[in-house]
Coordinates of C-alpha atoms and ligand atoms in Angstrom, one line a residue:
X1 CA 97.0 88.3 113.1
X2 CA 97.2 90.3 109.3
X3 CA 94.4 92.7 108.8
X4 CA 93.5 95.1 106.6
X5 CA 92.4 98.5 108.5
X6 CA 90.7 101.2 107.0
X7 CA 90.2 104.3 110.4
X8 CA 88.4 107.0 109.0
X9 CA 85.6 107.0 107.0
X10 CA 81.8 108.7 108.1
X11 CA 78.6 107.7 108.5
X12 CA 74.8 109.2 107.6
X13 CA 74.8 111.5 110.7
X14 CA 78.0 113.4 108.5
X15 CA 77.2 116.7 106.0
X16 CA 77.7 115.7 102.5
X17 CA 77.7 111.3 103.1
X18 CA 75.4 109.0 101.6
X19 CA 72.2 108.0 103.5
X20 CA 73.7 104.7 102.7
X21 CA 76.1 104.8 105.2
X22 CA 74.4 102.8 107.6
X23 CA 76.1 100.5 109.9
X24 CA 74.5 97.1 108.4
X25 CA 75.5 98.3 104.8
X26 CA 79.3 99.3 105.7
X27 CA 79.8 95.9 107.9
X28 CA 78.5 94.4 104.3
X29 CA 80.8 96.6 101.9
X30 CA 83.9 96.3 104.2
X31 CA 83.9 92.6 103.4
X32 CA 83.2 93.2 100.1
X33 CA 85.9 95.4 99.9
X34 CA 88.6 92.7 101.8
X35 CA 88.7 95.2 105.0
X36 CA 88.5 93.3 108.7
X37 CA 88.9 96.1 110.9
X38 CA 86.8 99.3 110.8
X39 CA 86.0 102.6 112.0
X40 CA 82.8 103.2 113.7
X41 CA 83.0 106.6 112.6
X42 CA 81.4 110.1 113.6
X43 CA 80.9 107.9 117.4
X44 CA 80.4 111.8 119.4
X45 CA 77.1 111.8 117.4
X46 CA 74.0 111.0 120.4
X47 CA 72.1 108.9 118.4
X48 CA 75.1 107.3 116.3
X49 CA 76.5 106.4 119.5
X50 CA 73.6 104.7 120.9
X51 CA 73.0 102.7 118.0
X52 CA 76.4 101.7 117.4
X53 CA 76.9 100.7 121.9
X54 CA 73.2 98.9 121.0
X55 CA 74.1 96.7 118.5
X56 CA 78.1 96.6 118.8
X57 CA 79.8 93.9 121.6
X58 CA 82.9 93.9 122.2
X59 CA 85.0 90.7 121.3
X60 CA 88.8 91.5 122.1
X61 CA 89.4 94.5 124.3
X62 CA 88.6 97.4 122.4
X63 CA 87.6 95.7 119.2
X64 CA 84.0 95.3 118.9
X65 CA 81.4 93.3 115.9
X66 CA 78.0 93.2 114.9
X67 CA 75.7 91.3 117.8
X68 CA 75.5 87.8 116.2
X69 CA 71.8 88.3 115.4
X70 CA 72.4 91.1 113.6
X71 CA 75.5 90.0 112.0
X72 CA 74.4 86.3 111.2
X73 CA 71.5 87.9 108.9
X74 CA 73.9 90.3 107.0
X75 CA 76.4 87.6 106.3
X76 CA 74.0 85.3 105.4
X77 CA 73.2 87.9 102.2
X78 CA 76.8 87.2 101.1
X79 CA 78.8 84.6 99.1
X80 CA 80.6 82.0 101.4
X81 CA 84.0 83.9 99.9
X82 CA 83.2 87.1 101.7
X83 CA 81.9 85.4 105.0
X84 CA 84.7 86.8 107.2
X85 CA 84.8 87.9 110.7
X86 CA 84.4 92.2 110.9
X87 CA 86.2 94.2 113.6
X88 CA 84.6 97.8 114.5
X89 CA 87.1 100.4 116.7
X90 CA 85.4 103.5 118.0
X91 CA 86.7 106.8 116.0
X92 CA 85.4 110.2 115.0
X93 CA 86.7 113.2 113.2
X94 CA 86.1 116.5 114.4
X95 CA 86.6 119.9 113.0
X96 CA 88.8 122.4 115.1
X97 CA 87.4 125.4 114.2
X98 CA 88.2 128.5 117.1
X99 CA 85.9 131.4 116.5
X100 CA 87.3 133.4 113.5
X101 CA 88.6 130.3 111.2
X102 CA 86.3 131.2 108.5
X103 CA 84.3 129.2 106.4
X104 CA 86.7 127.2 105.2
X105 CA 89.4 127.2 107.6
X106 CA 90.0 125.2 110.4
X107 CA 91.5 121.5 110.9
X108 CA 90.4 117.8 111.0
X109 CA 91.5 115.6 113.4
X110 CA 91.1 111.5 114.0
X111 CA 90.8 110.3 117.5
X112 CA 90.0 106.8 118.5
X113 CA 88.6 105.6 121.4
X114 CA 88.7 102.1 123.4
X115 CA 84.7 101.9 124.1
X116 CA 81.6 104.2 124.0
X117 CA 81.9 105.3 127.1
X118 CA 85.0 106.8 126.2
X119 CA 83.5 107.8 123.7
X120 CA 81.0 109.5 125.6
X121 CA 82.9 110.9 128.1
X122 CA 84.5 113.0 125.5
X123 CA 81.3 113.8 123.7
X124 CA 80.1 115.1 127.2
X125 CA 83.0 117.4 128.0
X126 CA 82.9 119.1 124.2
X127 CA 78.8 119.0 123.7
X128 CA 79.4 122.6 125.5
X129 CA 82.3 123.8 122.0
X130 CA 79.8 122.4 118.9
X131 CA 77.3 120.8 117.9
X132 CA 77.6 117.2 118.4
X133 CA 74.3 116.3 115.6
X134 CA 76.8 116.6 113.2
X135 CA 78.5 113.8 112.5
X136 CA 81.7 115.6 112.2
X137 CA 81.3 118.4 114.3
X138 CA 83.0 121.1 114.3
X139 CA 84.1 122.9 117.9
X140 CA 85.0 125.5 118.9
X141 CA 88.5 125.0 120.3
X142 CA 92.2 125.3 119.1
X143 CA 93.7 121.6 118.2
X144 CA 96.0 121.9 121.0
X145 CA 92.7 122.4 123.1
X146 CA 91.0 119.0 121.5
X147 CA 94.0 117.4 121.7
X148 CA 94.8 118.0 125.3
X149 CA 91.0 117.0 126.0
X150 CA 91.6 113.6 124.3
X151 CA 94.2 113.1 126.1
X152 CA 92.9 113.2 129.7
X153 CA 90.6 110.2 129.0
X154 CA 92.8 107.8 129.1
X155 CA 93.3 104.8 126.2
X156 CA 92.1 107.8 123.6
X157 CA 94.3 108.3 120.5
X158 CA 94.4 111.2 118.4
X159 CA 96.1 111.7 114.7
X160 CA 96.1 114.5 112.3
X161 CA 93.8 113.8 109.7
X162 CA 94.9 113.6 105.9
X163 CA 97.6 116.2 106.7
X164 CA 98.5 117.4 102.9
X165 CA 94.8 118.5 101.7
X166 CA 94.4 122.4 100.6
X167 CA 91.2 122.6 103.5
X168 CA 91.4 121.6 107.1
X169 CA 94.9 119.6 107.4
X170 CA 97.7 120.1 109.9
X171 CA 100.2 121.4 107.2
X172 CA 97.9 124.1 106.4
X173 CA 97.5 125.6 102.4
X174 CA 98.4 128.3 100.7
X175 CA 95.4 130.3 102.4
X176 CA 96.1 129.2 105.7
X177 CA 99.7 128.6 106.5
X178 CA 99.8 125.7 109.9
X179 CA 102.9 124.2 111.4
X180 CA 102.7 120.8 113.6
X181 CA 104.6 122.5 116.5
X182 CA 102.5 125.6 116.1
X183 CA 99.6 123.4 116.4
X184 CA 100.8 121.0 119.3
X185 CA 103.5 122.4 121.5
X186 CA 104.5 119.7 123.7
X187 CA 101.9 117.5 122.9
X188 CA 103.2 116.9 119.4
X189 CA 105.0 113.7 120.5
X190 CA 101.8 112.2 121.5
X191 CA 100.1 112.3 118.3
X192 CA 99.4 108.6 117.4
X193 CA 100.6 109.1 114.0
X194 CA 99.7 111.2 110.8
X195 CA 96.9 110.0 107.7
X196 CA 98.8 110.4 104.3
X197 CA 94.9 111.2 103.3
X198 CA 94.3 110.9 99.4
X199 CA 96.3 113.6 98.5
X200 CA 100.1 112.5 99.8
X201 CA 102.2 109.6 99.4
X202 CA 104.8 108.4 102.5
X203 CA 107.9 110.0 99.9
X204 CA 105.8 113.3 99.9
X205 CA 105.1 113.4 103.9
X206 CA 109.5 112.1 104.1
X207 CA 110.2 115.6 102.7
X208 CA 109.3 117.3 105.7
X209 CA 111.4 116.9 108.7
X210 CA 108.9 117.8 111.5
X211 CA 106.7 114.4 110.3
X212 CA 109.7 112.6 111.4
X213 CA 109.4 111.3 114.2
X214 CA 105.6 109.9 113.0
X215 CA 104.4 106.9 111.8
X216 CA 101.9 107.1 108.8
X217 CA 98.6 105.6 108.2
X218 CA 96.2 105.5 105.3
X219 CA 92.4 105.4 105.6
X220 CA 89.3 105.9 103.0
X221 CA 87.9 108.8 103.9
X222 CA 84.9 107.6 102.8
X223 CA 81.3 109.4 102.1
X224 CA 79.4 106.9 100.4
X225 CA 79.6 102.6 100.3
X226 CA 81.7 102.8 96.8
X227 CA 84.7 104.2 98.5
X228 CA 85.5 102.0 101.5
X229 CA 88.9 100.3 101.6
X230 CA 90.2 102.8 98.5
X231 CA 93.2 103.4 101.2
X232 CA 94.2 101.0 103.8
X233 CA 97.0 99.9 106.2
X234 CA 97.9 96.9 106.4
X235 CA 99.4 95.8 110.2
X236 CA 100.2 92.5 111.9
X237 CA 99.4 92.9 115.8
X238 CA 97.0 90.8 118.0
X239 CA 93.8 91.5 117.9
X240 CA 92.5 94.2 119.7
X241 CA 92.5 98.2 120.2
X242 CA 96.1 98.6 122.4
X243 CA 98.3 96.1 119.8
X244 CA 96.8 98.1 117.0
X245 CA 97.2 101.6 118.4
X246 CA 101.0 100.9 119.3
X247 CA 101.5 99.3 116.1
X248 CA 100.2 102.6 114.3
X249 CA 102.0 104.5 116.3
X250 CA 105.7 103.1 116.2
X251 CA 107.0 103.6 113.3
X252 CA 109.5 101.1 113.3
X253 CA 106.7 98.6 113.0
X254 CA 106.1 97.4 109.3
X255 CA 102.9 97.9 107.7
X256 CA 102.2 98.2 104.4
X257 CA 99.8 101.3 103.1
X258 CA 97.1 101.2 100.0
X259 CA 96.8 104.0 98.0
X260 CA 94.3 105.2 95.8
X261 CA 96.2 106.5 92.9
X262 CA 97.6 110.0 93.5
X263 CA 97.1 111.5 90.1
X264 CA 93.4 110.5 90.8
X265 CA 92.7 112.5 92.8
X266 CA 91.0 115.7 93.1
X267 CA 93.9 118.1 95.2
X268 CA 97.2 116.5 93.8
X269 CA 97.1 118.7 90.7
X270 CA 95.6 122.3 91.1
X271 CA 92.0 122.7 91.3
X272 CA 89.5 124.9 90.0
X273 CA 86.1 124.7 92.2
X274 CA 84.3 126.9 89.5
X275 CA 85.3 124.3 86.5
X276 CA 86.3 121.1 88.5
X277 CA 88.6 120.1 87.3
X278 CA 92.0 119.9 88.0
X279 CA 94.9 121.5 85.9
X280 CA 99.0 121.0 86.0
X281 CA 98.5 125.6 86.2
X282 CA 98.3 128.3 88.4
X283 CA 95.1 130.0 86.5
X284 CA 92.2 127.5 85.1
X285 CA 92.5 127.4 81.3
X286 CA 89.0 127.8 80.7
X287 CA 87.9 130.4 83.5
X288 CA 90.9 131.9 84.1
X289 CA 90.3 131.9 88.0
X290 CA 93.1 131.2 90.2
X291 CA 92.9 127.5 91.2
X292 CA 93.2 125.8 94.5
X293 CA 96.9 125.0 95.1
X294 CA 96.9 120.9 95.2
X295 CA 99.6 118.8 97.8
X296 CA 102.3 118.4 94.8
X297 CA 102.9 122.3 94.6
X298 CA 101.8 122.9 98.3
X299 CA 104.6 120.4 99.1
X300 CA 107.1 122.1 97.1
X301 CA 106.6 124.9 99.0
X302 CA 106.6 123.5 102.8
X303 CA 109.2 120.9 102.1
X304 CA 112.5 121.5 103.5
X305 CA 114.6 118.1 102.6
X306 CA 114.7 117.8 98.9
X307 CA 114.8 113.6 99.2
X308 CA 112.5 112.0 101.4
X309 CA 113.8 111.1 104.7
X310 CA 114.9 107.8 105.5
X311 CA 113.7 104.6 104.3
X312 CA 109.5 105.7 103.2
X313 CA 107.2 103.3 104.3
X314 CA 106.5 100.8 101.5
X315 CA 103.2 101.1 100.0
X316 CA 101.1 100.3 97.0
X317 CA 99.0 101.8 94.7
X318 CA 95.3 99.9 93.7
X319 CA 92.9 101.5 91.6
X320 CA 89.6 100.2 93.0
X321 CA 88.3 96.9 90.7
X322 CA 85.2 98.7 89.6
X323 CA 87.6 101.7 87.6
X324 CA 89.6 99.0 86.6
X325 CA 86.9 97.0 85.4
X326 CA 85.2 100.2 83.5
X327 CA 88.3 101.3 82.1
X328 CA 88.9 97.1 80.6
X329 CA 85.2 97.3 79.0
X330 CA 85.7 100.7 78.1
X331 CA 82.3 101.8 80.1
X332 CA 81.7 103.8 83.0
X333 CA 81.4 102.6 86.4
X334 CA 77.9 102.9 87.0
X335 CA 77.1 100.4 83.8
X336 CA 75.3 97.4 84.9
X337 CA 77.6 95.1 82.5
X338 CA 80.5 96.3 84.9
X339 CA 78.7 96.3 87.9
X340 CA 77.5 92.3 87.7
X341 CA 80.8 91.8 86.1
X342 CA 82.2 92.8 89.7
X343 CA 79.7 90.9 91.5
X344 CA 80.2 87.9 89.7
X345 CA 84.5 88.2 90.4
X346 CA 83.6 88.9 94.5
X347 CA 81.5 85.7 94.1
X348 CA 83.7 83.4 92.1
X349 CA 87.0 84.9 93.6
X350 CA 86.3 86.8 96.6
X351 CA 86.9 90.2 98.4
X352 CA 88.3 92.9 96.4
X353 CA 91.5 93.4 97.8
X354 CA 91.9 89.3 97.7
X355 CA 91.0 89.8 93.8
X356 CA 93.9 92.8 93.6
X357 CA 96.5 91.9 95.8
X358 CA 96.4 88.2 96.3
X359 CA 94.5 86.3 94.0
X360 CA 97.3 83.9 92.0
X361 CA 97.8 84.4 88.4
X362 CA 96.5 80.8 87.5
X363 CA 93.3 81.8 89.3
X364 CA 92.4 85.0 87.9
X365 CA 93.6 83.4 84.0
X366 CA 90.8 80.6 84.8
X367 CA 87.8 82.4 86.1
X368 CA 88.2 86.5 84.4
X369 CA 88.4 87.3 81.0
X370 CA 91.6 87.4 79.9
X371 CA 92.1 91.1 79.5
X372 CA 90.6 91.5 82.8
X373 CA 93.0 89.2 84.6
X374 CA 95.9 91.1 82.9
X375 CA 94.5 94.2 83.9
X376 CA 95.0 93.3 87.6
X377 CA 98.2 91.3 87.2
X378 CA 99.7 94.5 85.5
X379 CA 98.6 96.8 88.4
X380 CA 100.4 94.3 90.5
X381 CA 103.6 95.5 89.0
X382 CA 102.8 98.9 88.1
X383 CA 101.5 99.6 91.4
X384 CA 104.6 98.3 93.1
X385 CA 106.7 100.4 91.0
X386 CA 104.6 103.3 92.2
X387 CA 106.5 103.1 95.3
X388 CA 109.2 104.8 93.8
X389 CA 107.5 107.8 92.9
X390 CA 108.7 111.0 93.6
X391 CA 106.9 114.2 94.3
X392 CA 106.8 115.9 91.3
X393 CA 106.0 112.8 89.0
X394 CA 102.1 111.6 89.1
X395 CA 101.6 107.9 89.5
X396 CA 102.7 106.3 86.8
X397 CA 99.0 104.0 87.5
X398 CA 96.9 105.4 84.8
X399 CA 99.5 105.6 81.9
X400 CA 101.0 102.6 82.2
X401 CA 97.8 100.3 82.8
X402 CA 97.4 98.5 79.3
X403 CA 94.5 96.3 78.3
Ligands
ZN501 ZN1 88.4 115.6 107.0
ZN502 ZN1 88.2 127.1 85.7

């Protein structure tokens, strides 16, 4: 089966996450976005793990769905076009912050589990090293120590998160240098894959030879419902956790990454923490503060290849439908008109992913305002072209979308 997987997000139990990130609302929103397999997030958090264990049932080995009595009620509230099966995978993000890491130090990693009992086993081991009541727990362990503990539990898999972020990433930043081989030593070959994060695209990752042997995957890292599915990975496997894991890990398995426009992410250019704005400069033109080095310039420091090696994974850039509509109407994403148009499109056409990537031209032209249909079709052409963008160019999406 061919499916869209979003395997990194957060529940309401993680700090700085919307209280709307409940299991039921995540299940509804994933369907609206066209995600078929979604991470549970935060599954080491005791109350959340208890809730997940009570409400989810295993449908295929390692793939779970909401109990029928809960899911039926939810699905009924959706238009028929969105009533699709949805599977959950147990996963979490853990912040390795050994003593001395500093406030913005440490590294985030993703861990996947074939069942809630596997998650409970890791939680049991980790509770001595950190406060698990935080959904994304910080543990007093090095990356290697955490990885080793996860590997001791058969069926668990481990992947560095958002590899090129200026904070909490395995490739480090100007402030805190790291390398994968230093972090993991002889365990490095056992990594599941490397998450691109919002700040990097395959053509960037493939200029770093130490990532050569690892496959790439993309996820939303959503902290709110709106952001679910802003990035995802398309895979084609038999249903179930093991076939999915095997496909993610094997670099030669075809996959397609769908990515949020790089140029619109906070940490691609250099970021002023004071003015909350990105600039193509080293110090802020407004307040003169030194900017946080974004992934584009950081890549210039750490890349050891001038061109991407091999054939980088195929990816497509997608502006979320609501943002595309807001631009087309000249309004903000919070506008009532934009929201109601978005809802009507989902009702008549299907999920956001279907609308943006699959609905055919006739259908779009028949059901949408002409300039909306045009914007969606345009994005497909531009999105494909962006696959050839090199690290020095910003995504062309923003500039070339015509409405
Ligand atoms: Zn993170
Ligand atoms: Zn500034």
